[in-house]
Coordinates of C-alpha atoms and ligand atoms in Angstrom, one line a residue:
M1 CA 96.5 59.4 58.1
H2 CA 97.3 62.6 56.4
K3 CA 99.3 62.0 53.2
N4 CA 101.8 64.1 51.2
L5 CA 100.6 65.7 48.0
I6 CA 103.1 64.8 45.2
N7 CA 102.3 65.4 41.5
G8 CA 98.6 65.7 42.3
E9 CA 98.4 62.4 44.2
W10 CA 98.1 61.8 47.9
L11 CA 101.0 59.4 48.9
D12 CA 101.7 57.6 52.1
G13 CA 105.2 58.0 53.5
P14 CA 107.6 55.4 54.9
A15 CA 107.2 56.9 58.3
V16 CA 104.5 58.7 60.4
S17 CA 104.6 61.6 62.8
R18 CA 102.1 62.2 65.6
N19 CA 100.7 65.7 66.0
V20 CA 100.0 66.3 69.7
N21 CA 98.1 69.2 71.3
P22 CA 100.4 71.1 73.7
S23 CA 97.4 72.3 75.7
D24 CA 96.5 68.7 76.5
T25 CA 99.2 66.1 75.6
R26 CA 96.6 63.3 75.8
D27 CA 95.0 64.7 72.7
L28 CA 96.3 63.3 69.5
I29 CA 95.3 65.6 66.6
G30 CA 96.3 63.2 63.9
E31 CA 99.0 61.2 62.2
Y32 CA 100.9 62.7 59.3
A33 CA 103.0 61.0 56.6
Q34 CA 106.8 61.6 56.7
A35 CA 108.4 61.6 53.3
D36 CA 111.9 60.2 52.7
A37 CA 114.5 61.7 50.3
H38 CA 113.1 59.6 47.4
Q39 CA 109.6 61.2 47.8
A40 CA 111.2 64.6 48.0
E41 CA 112.9 63.8 44.8
L42 CA 109.5 62.8 43.2
A43 CA 108.0 66.1 44.3
I44 CA 110.9 68.1 42.8
S45 CA 110.6 66.1 39.5
A46 CA 106.9 66.8 39.4
A47 CA 107.4 70.5 40.0
A48 CA 110.1 70.7 37.4
A49 CA 107.9 68.9 34.8
A50 CA 104.9 71.2 35.6
F51 CA 106.9 74.4 35.3
P52 CA 107.1 75.1 31.6
A53 CA 103.2 75.1 31.2
W54 CA 102.6 76.8 34.6
S55 CA 105.1 79.6 33.9
L56 CA 103.0 80.5 30.8
S57 CA 99.7 80.3 32.6
T58 CA 97.6 83.5 32.3
P59 CA 97.4 86.1 35.0
Q60 CA 93.6 85.5 35.0
Q61 CA 94.1 81.7 35.7
R62 CA 96.5 82.5 38.6
F63 CA 94.2 85.2 39.9
D64 CA 91.2 82.9 39.9
I65 CA 92.9 80.1 41.7
L66 CA 94.6 82.2 44.4
D67 CA 91.5 84.3 45.0
A68 CA 89.4 81.2 45.5
V69 CA 91.9 79.7 47.9
G70 CA 91.8 82.9 49.9
T71 CA 88.0 82.9 49.9
E72 CA 87.9 79.3 51.2
I73 CA 90.5 80.0 53.9
L74 CA 88.5 83.1 55.1
A75 CA 85.2 81.2 55.0
R76 CA 86.7 78.4 57.2
R77 CA 88.5 80.7 59.6
A78 CA 86.8 79.3 62.7
E79 CA 87.6 75.6 61.9
L80 CA 91.1 76.3 60.6
G81 CA 91.8 78.6 63.6
D82 CA 90.7 75.9 66.0
L83 CA 93.1 73.4 64.4
L84 CA 95.9 75.9 64.5
A85 CA 95.3 76.7 68.2
R86 CA 95.1 73.0 68.9
E87 CA 98.4 72.1 67.3
E88 CA 100.5 75.2 68.0
G89 CA 99.1 76.5 71.3
K90 CA 98.4 80.1 70.5
T91 CA 95.0 81.3 71.7
L92 CA 91.9 80.8 69.6
P93 CA 91.5 84.6 68.7
E94 CA 95.2 84.7 67.8
A95 CA 94.9 81.6 65.7
I96 CA 91.8 82.8 63.9
G97 CA 93.6 86.1 63.3
E98 CA 96.5 84.2 61.7
V99 CA 94.1 82.2 59.4
V100 CA 92.5 85.5 58.3
R101 CA 95.9 86.8 57.6
A102 CA 96.6 83.8 55.4
G103 CA 93.4 84.2 53.5
N104 CA 94.1 87.9 52.9
I105 CA 97.6 87.1 51.7
F106 CA 96.2 84.7 49.0
K107 CA 93.8 87.5 47.9
F108 CA 96.6 90.1 47.9
F109 CA 98.8 87.9 45.7
A110 CA 95.9 87.0 43.5
G111 CA 95.7 90.7 42.7
E112 CA 99.5 90.9 42.2
A113 CA 99.2 88.2 39.5
L114 CA 97.2 90.7 37.5
R115 CA 99.8 93.5 38.1
P116 CA 103.1 92.1 37.0
G117 CA 104.3 95.5 35.8
G118 CA 107.3 96.0 33.6
E119 CA 108.9 98.9 31.8
S120 CA 109.2 99.9 28.2
L121 CA 111.8 102.6 27.5
P122 CA 113.9 104.0 24.7
S123 CA 117.5 102.7 24.4
V124 CA 120.4 105.1 24.5
R125 CA 121.0 103.9 20.9
P126 CA 118.9 105.3 18.1
G127 CA 116.1 103.0 16.8
V128 CA 116.3 100.5 19.7
G129 CA 113.7 99.8 22.3
V130 CA 114.2 98.3 25.7
E131 CA 111.8 96.2 27.8
V132 CA 112.3 95.2 31.4
T133 CA 110.1 92.4 32.5
R134 CA 109.9 89.8 35.3
E135 CA 109.9 86.0 34.8
P136 CA 109.3 83.2 37.2
L137 CA 112.4 81.3 38.6
G138 CA 111.3 77.7 38.2
V139 CA 110.9 75.2 41.1
V140 CA 111.1 76.9 44.5
G141 CA 111.6 75.1 47.8
L142 CA 109.7 76.6 50.7
I143 CA 110.8 75.6 54.3
T144 CA 108.8 77.0 57.2
P145 CA 108.9 77.0 61.1
W146 CA 106.3 75.9 63.6
N147 CA 105.3 79.2 65.1
F148 CA 103.0 80.5 62.3
P149 CA 101.7 77.2 60.8
I150 CA 99.5 78.8 58.1
A151 CA 100.5 82.5 57.7
I152 CA 104.2 81.8 56.9
P153 CA 103.4 79.0 54.4
A154 CA 100.8 81.4 52.8
W155 CA 103.2 84.3 52.5
K156 CA 105.7 82.0 50.6
I157 CA 103.3 79.8 48.6
A158 CA 101.0 82.6 47.3
P159 CA 103.6 84.9 45.8
A160 CA 105.5 81.9 44.4
L161 CA 102.4 80.7 42.5
A162 CA 101.2 84.2 41.6
W163 CA 104.4 84.9 39.6
G164 CA 104.4 81.5 37.9
N165 CA 106.7 79.3 40.0
C166 CA 106.2 75.7 41.0
V167 CA 106.4 74.8 44.7
V168 CA 107.7 72.1 46.9
F169 CA 106.6 73.0 50.4
K170 CA 108.2 71.5 53.5
P171 CA 106.4 72.5 56.7
A172 CA 107.7 72.2 60.2
D173 CA 107.4 68.8 61.8
L174 CA 105.7 70.0 64.9
V175 CA 102.7 71.6 63.1
P176 CA 101.8 69.6 60.0
G177 CA 98.0 70.0 60.5
S178 CA 97.6 73.6 59.2
A179 CA 100.0 72.9 56.4
W180 CA 98.1 69.8 55.4
A181 CA 94.8 71.7 55.5
L182 CA 96.2 74.4 53.3
A183 CA 97.6 71.8 50.8
E184 CA 94.2 70.1 50.7
I185 CA 92.6 73.4 49.7
L186 CA 95.2 74.0 47.1
S187 CA 94.7 70.4 45.8
R188 CA 91.1 71.3 44.8
S189 CA 91.9 74.8 43.5
G190 CA 92.4 73.9 39.8
L191 CA 96.2 74.0 40.0
P192 CA 97.7 71.5 37.4
A193 CA 99.3 68.4 39.0
G194 CA 102.9 69.1 40.2
V195 CA 102.5 72.9 40.4
F196 CA 102.2 72.6 44.2
N197 CA 103.6 69.7 46.2
L198 CA 103.4 69.1 50.0
V199 CA 106.3 67.1 51.4
M200 CA 106.0 66.7 55.2
G201 CA 109.1 65.1 56.7
R202 CA 112.4 65.7 58.6
G203 CA 114.4 68.8 57.9
S204 CA 117.6 66.7 57.8
V205 CA 116.0 64.5 55.1
V206 CA 113.4 66.4 53.0
G207 CA 114.8 69.9 53.8
E208 CA 118.4 68.8 52.9
K209 CA 117.1 67.3 49.6
L210 CA 115.6 70.7 48.6
L211 CA 118.8 72.5 49.5
H212 CA 121.0 70.2 47.3
D213 CA 118.9 69.3 44.3
P214 CA 120.1 71.4 41.3
R215 CA 116.5 71.6 39.9
V216 CA 115.4 73.7 42.9
A217 CA 116.1 77.2 41.6
A218 CA 115.5 79.0 44.9
I219 CA 114.9 78.4 48.6
S220 CA 112.8 80.5 50.8
F221 CA 113.5 79.6 54.5
T222 CA 112.1 80.8 57.8
G223 CA 113.5 79.3 61.0
S224 CA 116.4 79.4 63.3
V225 CA 119.8 81.0 62.7
A226 CA 121.5 77.6 62.9
T227 CA 119.4 76.0 60.1
G228 CA 119.5 79.3 58.1
Q229 CA 123.3 79.0 58.0
K230 CA 123.0 75.5 56.6
V231 CA 120.6 76.8 53.9
A232 CA 122.9 79.6 53.0
A233 CA 126.0 77.4 52.7
A234 CA 124.2 74.8 50.5
A235 CA 122.6 77.4 48.3
V236 CA 125.8 79.4 47.8
A237 CA 127.7 76.1 47.0
R238 CA 125.4 75.6 43.9
M239 CA 124.6 79.2 43.4
A240 CA 120.9 78.9 44.0
K241 CA 118.9 82.0 45.0
F242 CA 117.9 82.0 48.7
Q243 CA 116.1 84.1 51.2
L244 CA 116.4 83.7 55.0
E245 CA 114.1 84.9 57.8
M246 CA 115.5 83.9 61.2
G247 CA 115.6 84.9 64.8
G248 CA 115.2 88.1 66.8
K249 CA 116.1 89.7 70.1
N250 CA 113.8 92.6 69.5
P251 CA 114.1 95.7 71.8
M252 CA 111.4 97.9 73.0
V253 CA 112.6 101.3 74.3
V254 CA 110.4 102.9 77.0
L255 CA 111.3 106.6 77.6
D256 CA 110.5 108.7 80.6
D257 CA 107.9 110.7 78.6
A258 CA 106.0 107.5 77.4
D259 CA 102.3 107.1 78.1
L260 CA 102.6 104.3 80.8
G261 CA 99.5 102.5 79.8
V262 CA 100.5 102.4 76.1
A263 CA 104.0 101.2 76.9
V264 CA 102.8 98.4 79.2
N265 CA 100.2 97.2 76.8
A266 CA 102.7 97.1 73.9
A267 CA 105.3 95.3 76.0
V268 CA 102.9 92.7 77.4
N269 CA 101.4 92.1 74.0
S270 CA 104.6 91.7 72.1
G271 CA 106.5 90.0 74.9
F272 CA 104.0 87.4 76.0
F273 CA 101.1 87.0 73.5
S274 CA 101.4 83.9 71.3
T275 CA 103.4 82.6 74.3
G276 CA 106.3 84.8 73.3
Q277 CA 106.9 82.5 70.3
R278 CA 107.0 85.2 67.6
C279 CA 110.2 86.1 65.8
T280 CA 109.1 89.8 66.3
A281 CA 108.4 89.4 70.1
S282 CA 109.9 92.1 72.3
S283 CA 112.3 90.2 74.5
R284 CA 114.4 93.2 75.7
L285 CA 112.6 96.1 77.4
I286 CA 115.1 99.0 77.6
V287 CA 113.6 101.5 80.1
T288 CA 115.0 104.9 81.1
E289 CA 115.6 105.7 84.7
G290 CA 112.7 108.2 85.3
I291 CA 110.0 105.7 84.4
H292 CA 111.8 102.4 85.2
D293 CA 110.3 101.5 88.6
R294 CA 106.8 102.6 87.7
F295 CA 107.0 100.7 84.4
V296 CA 108.2 97.5 86.1
A297 CA 105.5 97.7 88.8
A298 CA 102.8 98.2 86.2
M299 CA 104.1 95.3 84.1
V300 CA 104.0 93.0 87.1
E301 CA 100.4 94.0 87.9
K302 CA 99.3 93.4 84.3
M303 CA 101.1 90.1 84.1
K304 CA 99.5 88.8 87.3
A305 CA 96.1 89.2 85.6
L306 CA 97.1 87.1 82.5
K307 CA 95.4 83.8 82.4
V308 CA 97.6 80.9 81.3
D309 CA 95.4 78.0 80.2
D310 CA 94.2 75.8 77.3
A311 CA 94.7 77.7 74.0
R312 CA 91.2 77.0 72.9
K313 CA 89.4 78.0 76.1
A314 CA 87.5 81.3 76.1
G315 CA 89.3 83.9 78.3
T316 CA 92.8 82.4 78.0
D317 CA 95.4 85.1 77.4
I318 CA 98.5 82.8 77.1
G319 CA 98.4 79.3 75.8
P320 CA 101.1 76.6 76.3
V321 CA 104.6 76.5 75.0
V322 CA 104.7 74.5 71.8
D323 CA 106.5 71.4 73.1
A324 CA 108.7 69.9 75.9
S325 CA 112.0 70.9 74.2
Q326 CA 111.0 74.5 73.8
L327 CA 109.7 74.6 77.4
G328 CA 113.0 73.2 78.6
Q329 CA 114.8 76.0 76.7
D330 CA 112.6 78.7 78.2
V331 CA 113.1 77.4 81.8
D332 CA 116.9 77.0 81.2
Y333 CA 117.2 80.7 80.1
I334 CA 115.3 81.9 83.2
G335 CA 117.9 80.0 85.2
I336 CA 120.8 81.4 83.2
A337 CA 119.5 84.9 83.6
R338 CA 119.2 84.5 87.4
A339 CA 122.6 83.0 87.6
E340 CA 124.0 86.0 85.7
G341 CA 122.4 88.4 88.3
G342 CA 119.0 89.0 86.8
R343 CA 116.0 89.2 89.3
L344 CA 112.9 87.2 88.5
A345 CA 110.3 89.9 89.2
Q346 CA 107.3 87.9 88.1
G347 CA 106.2 84.5 86.7
G348 CA 108.5 81.9 85.3
E349 CA 106.6 79.1 87.0
R350 CA 106.2 75.8 85.2
L351 CA 102.6 74.5 85.5
E352 CA 102.2 70.8 84.8
H353 CA 98.4 71.1 84.3
N354 CA 95.9 73.7 83.2
A355 CA 92.9 74.8 85.2
D356 CA 91.0 71.7 84.1
G357 CA 93.7 69.3 85.1
A358 CA 94.9 68.6 81.6
P359 CA 98.6 68.0 81.2
G360 CA 100.4 70.5 79.0
F361 CA 103.5 72.6 78.5
Y362 CA 102.5 75.6 80.5
L363 CA 104.8 78.4 81.8
T364 CA 103.7 81.6 83.4
P365 CA 105.1 84.7 81.6
A366 CA 108.5 85.7 83.1
L367 CA 109.9 89.2 83.7
I368 CA 113.5 89.4 84.6
T369 CA 114.8 92.8 85.8
D370 CA 118.3 94.1 86.6
T371 CA 119.8 92.7 83.5
T372 CA 122.7 94.1 81.5
A373 CA 123.3 94.1 77.7
A374 CA 126.2 91.6 78.0
M375 CA 124.1 88.9 79.7
R376 CA 123.2 85.9 77.6
I377 CA 119.5 86.6 78.3
N378 CA 120.0 89.8 76.3
R379 CA 122.1 88.3 73.5
E380 CA 120.4 85.0 72.6
E381 CA 116.9 84.3 71.4
V382 CA 114.8 82.4 74.0
F383 CA 111.6 82.1 71.9
G384 CA 109.3 81.9 74.8
P385 CA 107.4 84.1 77.3
V386 CA 110.6 85.3 78.9
V387 CA 111.3 89.1 78.8
S388 CA 114.2 91.0 80.4
V389 CA 114.5 94.6 81.5
I390 CA 117.6 96.8 81.0
R391 CA 117.9 100.1 82.7
A392 CA 119.1 103.0 80.5
R393 CA 120.2 106.6 81.6
D394 CA 118.6 108.4 78.7
Y395 CA 117.4 108.1 75.1
D396 CA 120.9 108.0 73.7
E397 CA 122.0 105.1 75.8
A398 CA 118.7 103.4 75.2
L399 CA 119.2 103.7 71.4
H400 CA 122.7 102.3 71.7
L401 CA 121.5 99.3 73.8
A402 CA 118.6 98.7 71.4
N403 CA 121.1 98.3 68.5
D404 CA 123.7 96.4 70.6
T405 CA 122.6 93.0 69.3
P406 CA 123.5 90.5 66.6
F407 CA 119.8 90.6 65.4
G408 CA 117.8 93.3 63.6
L409 CA 114.3 92.2 62.9
S410 CA 111.9 94.5 64.7
A411 CA 112.3 97.4 67.2
G412 CA 109.9 99.5 69.1
I413 CA 109.8 102.8 71.1
A414 CA 107.2 104.1 73.5
T415 CA 107.4 107.9 73.7
T416 CA 105.3 111.0 73.3
S417 CA 108.3 112.9 71.9
L418 CA 108.1 113.4 68.1
K419 CA 111.8 114.2 68.2
H420 CA 112.8 110.9 69.7
A421 CA 110.3 108.9 67.7
T422 CA 111.6 110.4 64.5
H423 CA 115.3 109.9 65.5
F424 CA 114.6 106.2 66.5
K425 CA 112.8 105.4 63.2
R426 CA 115.9 106.5 61.3
H427 CA 118.6 105.2 63.6
S428 CA 117.2 101.8 64.8
Q429 CA 119.2 99.1 63.0
A430 CA 116.1 96.9 62.5
G431 CA 114.1 96.1 59.4
M432 CA 110.8 97.1 61.1
V433 CA 110.3 99.9 63.6
M434 CA 107.2 100.5 65.7
V435 CA 106.3 103.7 67.6
N436 CA 103.9 103.2 70.5
L437 CA 103.0 99.8 69.1
P438 CA 104.0 96.2 69.9
T439 CA 107.1 95.0 68.0
A440 CA 105.0 92.1 66.8
G441 CA 101.9 92.4 64.7
V442 CA 102.4 93.6 61.1
D443 CA 100.4 94.3 58.0
Y444 CA 100.2 91.7 55.2
H445 CA 100.5 94.1 52.3
V446 CA 103.9 95.7 53.1
P447 CA 107.5 94.3 53.3
F448 CA 108.5 92.1 56.2
G449 CA 112.0 91.3 57.2
G450 CA 115.1 92.4 59.1
R451 CA 118.8 93.2 59.1
K452 CA 122.0 91.8 60.5
G453 CA 121.6 88.2 61.8
S454 CA 117.8 88.2 61.5
S455 CA 117.4 88.1 57.7
Y456 CA 119.2 87.6 54.4
G457 CA 118.1 88.4 50.9
P458 CA 115.0 90.3 49.6
R459 CA 112.1 91.1 51.8
E460 CA 109.0 88.9 52.0
Q461 CA 105.4 90.0 51.6
G462 CA 103.8 92.9 49.8
R463 CA 104.9 93.9 46.3
H464 CA 108.6 93.6 47.4
A465 CA 108.1 89.8 47.3
A466 CA 108.6 90.0 43.6
E467 CA 112.3 90.6 44.2
F468 CA 112.7 87.1 45.4
Y469 CA 110.1 85.1 43.4
T470 CA 111.0 86.6 39.9
T471 CA 114.0 87.3 37.9
V472 CA 114.4 90.4 35.7
K473 CA 114.9 90.2 32.0
T474 CA 116.1 93.1 29.8
A475 CA 115.2 92.8 26.2
Y476 CA 116.4 95.0 23.3
T477 CA 114.6 95.4 20.0
Q478 CA 115.9 97.1 16.8
A479 CA 112.8 98.5 15.2
Ligands
NAD1 P1 114.2 75.4 62.7 O1 115.3 76.1 62.1 O2 114.5 74.4 63.7 O3 113.3 74.8 61.6 C1 112.8 75.5 60.5 C2 112.5 74.6 59.3 O4 113.7 74.1 58.8 C3 111.7 73.4 59.7 O5 110.7 73.1 58.7 C4 112.7 72.3 59.8 O6 112.2 71.0 59.6 C5 113.7 72.7 58.7 N1 115.0 72.2 58.8 C6 115.7 71.8 59.9 N2 116.9 71.3 59.6 C7 117.0 71.4 58.3 C8 118.1 71.2 57.3 N3 119.3 70.7 57.7 N4 117.9 71.5 56.0 C9 116.7 72.0 55.6 N5 115.7 72.3 56.4 C10 115.9 72.0 57.7 O7 113.2 76.6 63.3 P2 111.9 76.4 64.2 O8 112.3 75.9 65.6 O9 110.9 75.6 63.4 O10 111.4 77.9 64.3 C11 111.8 78.8 65.3 C12 112.7 79.8 64.7 O11 112.1 80.5 63.6 C13 113.0 80.9 65.7 O12 114.4 81.2 65.6 C14 112.3 82.1 65.1 O13 112.8 83.4 65.4 C15 112.3 81.9 63.7 N6 111.3 82.6 62.9 C16 111.6 83.7 62.2 C17 110.7 84.4 61.5 C18 111.1 85.6 60.6 O14 110.3 85.9 59.7 N7 112.2 86.2 60.9 C19 109.3 84.0 61.6 C20 109.0 83.0 62.4 C21 110.0 82.2 63.1

């Protein structure tokens, strides 16, 4: 039984959740405590009590703790990556890569604890000095989704602690294993009791408690648009600070002048790797007429060679979908796209078992051609290995189609034209733009986030994370 960490103690919950391997549903990874609202309340109380002292901890103390956490994560990359692949279903190399990213994030924010910055400047009034500094917020509630079980928790927890906040962390129900392992490392890191609390449990119970408790100064949320809207409404009602990272319908434009190999590699990588379960996945390929047929043919060839199998098996390209409900959604959208007039050019086949006969949530990557911008498949997030192709006349129409979406997280273009690449970088209505690269796959030391329906509030990651996790103070002194 894996317990919750509240005020430095490991506590059983009133309920239990079973963490099951999507590559082999006979494999029970473990049982995890589910907190109720009372335990969430205890965690908030502990964090609030710990805040006055932690907010005055020295940068050296915070550096030492976060740096050591990063070191341990990196040292245990193989073991933690195996757990991540086993519970979430991304392939082992992808999972180890995510663990390494989490370790690097802790090390990056360890450094940031030593570089809080600030300004000292003369006032417009004679004899007066002005200082602009940043202070922590208090208790922050961190709510994360299932698709990056360790990296997203890391990119919220590390900056929160680096800048002197106390944390109540609620991970996704589907993937408690990586969150628990991270909490276990933090529990031995030298953090005073109550500074970091893990509260596994239902969103409707633990999550809601975080949204409504007046002692939670800020909420950082990553997940679906529907839940994000609830977070926003609750936070606005009590004027708490909040930040939302939500869905995507990320376009990749492929122009006639693209290097075909570069375009296909980028599209296959960002459309299908991690089973298409990345908020930055390219789910709309917008392809100009001169290259369209060659591009689709090359995509189909490349997709036929992808091996769909157990996430932890050597040679697997695409692991399973995370669970039965997400698999059902993926299959439904393939049906919706076909009913709307799309053509299933490749894949989309439900496999009940993997190559070894183990039962799992397998789906071969699906490519749907002959779609239009108005179809639901091009407007709604599927969040699986399902990619559609839209034909465009020329660059101008392709840019228009790329921006014709309620989302704005990531966007890509494959081209050898400096003119079009430069124009696209400026005119794409996305928070992140990629030229000749997959739309997914980002650095950990620079801002991450989107526009329109994808994101709300300050950016996460890199130095920009300070915008969310600190508040600015302006102090005037008469000499
Ligand atoms: P989700 O919205 O169902 O759940 C996200 C988290 O919110 C979970 O921890 C859940 O328990 C919690 N939650 C649910 N109801 C709640 C409530 N009423 N109050 C408070 N918390 C509640 O999302 P998911 O299915 O876990 O994740 C998939 C979604 O996440 C996709 O839409 C994907 O695009 C998005 N995502 C976005 C980013 C990004 O940075 N933009 C990154 C990864 C995933």
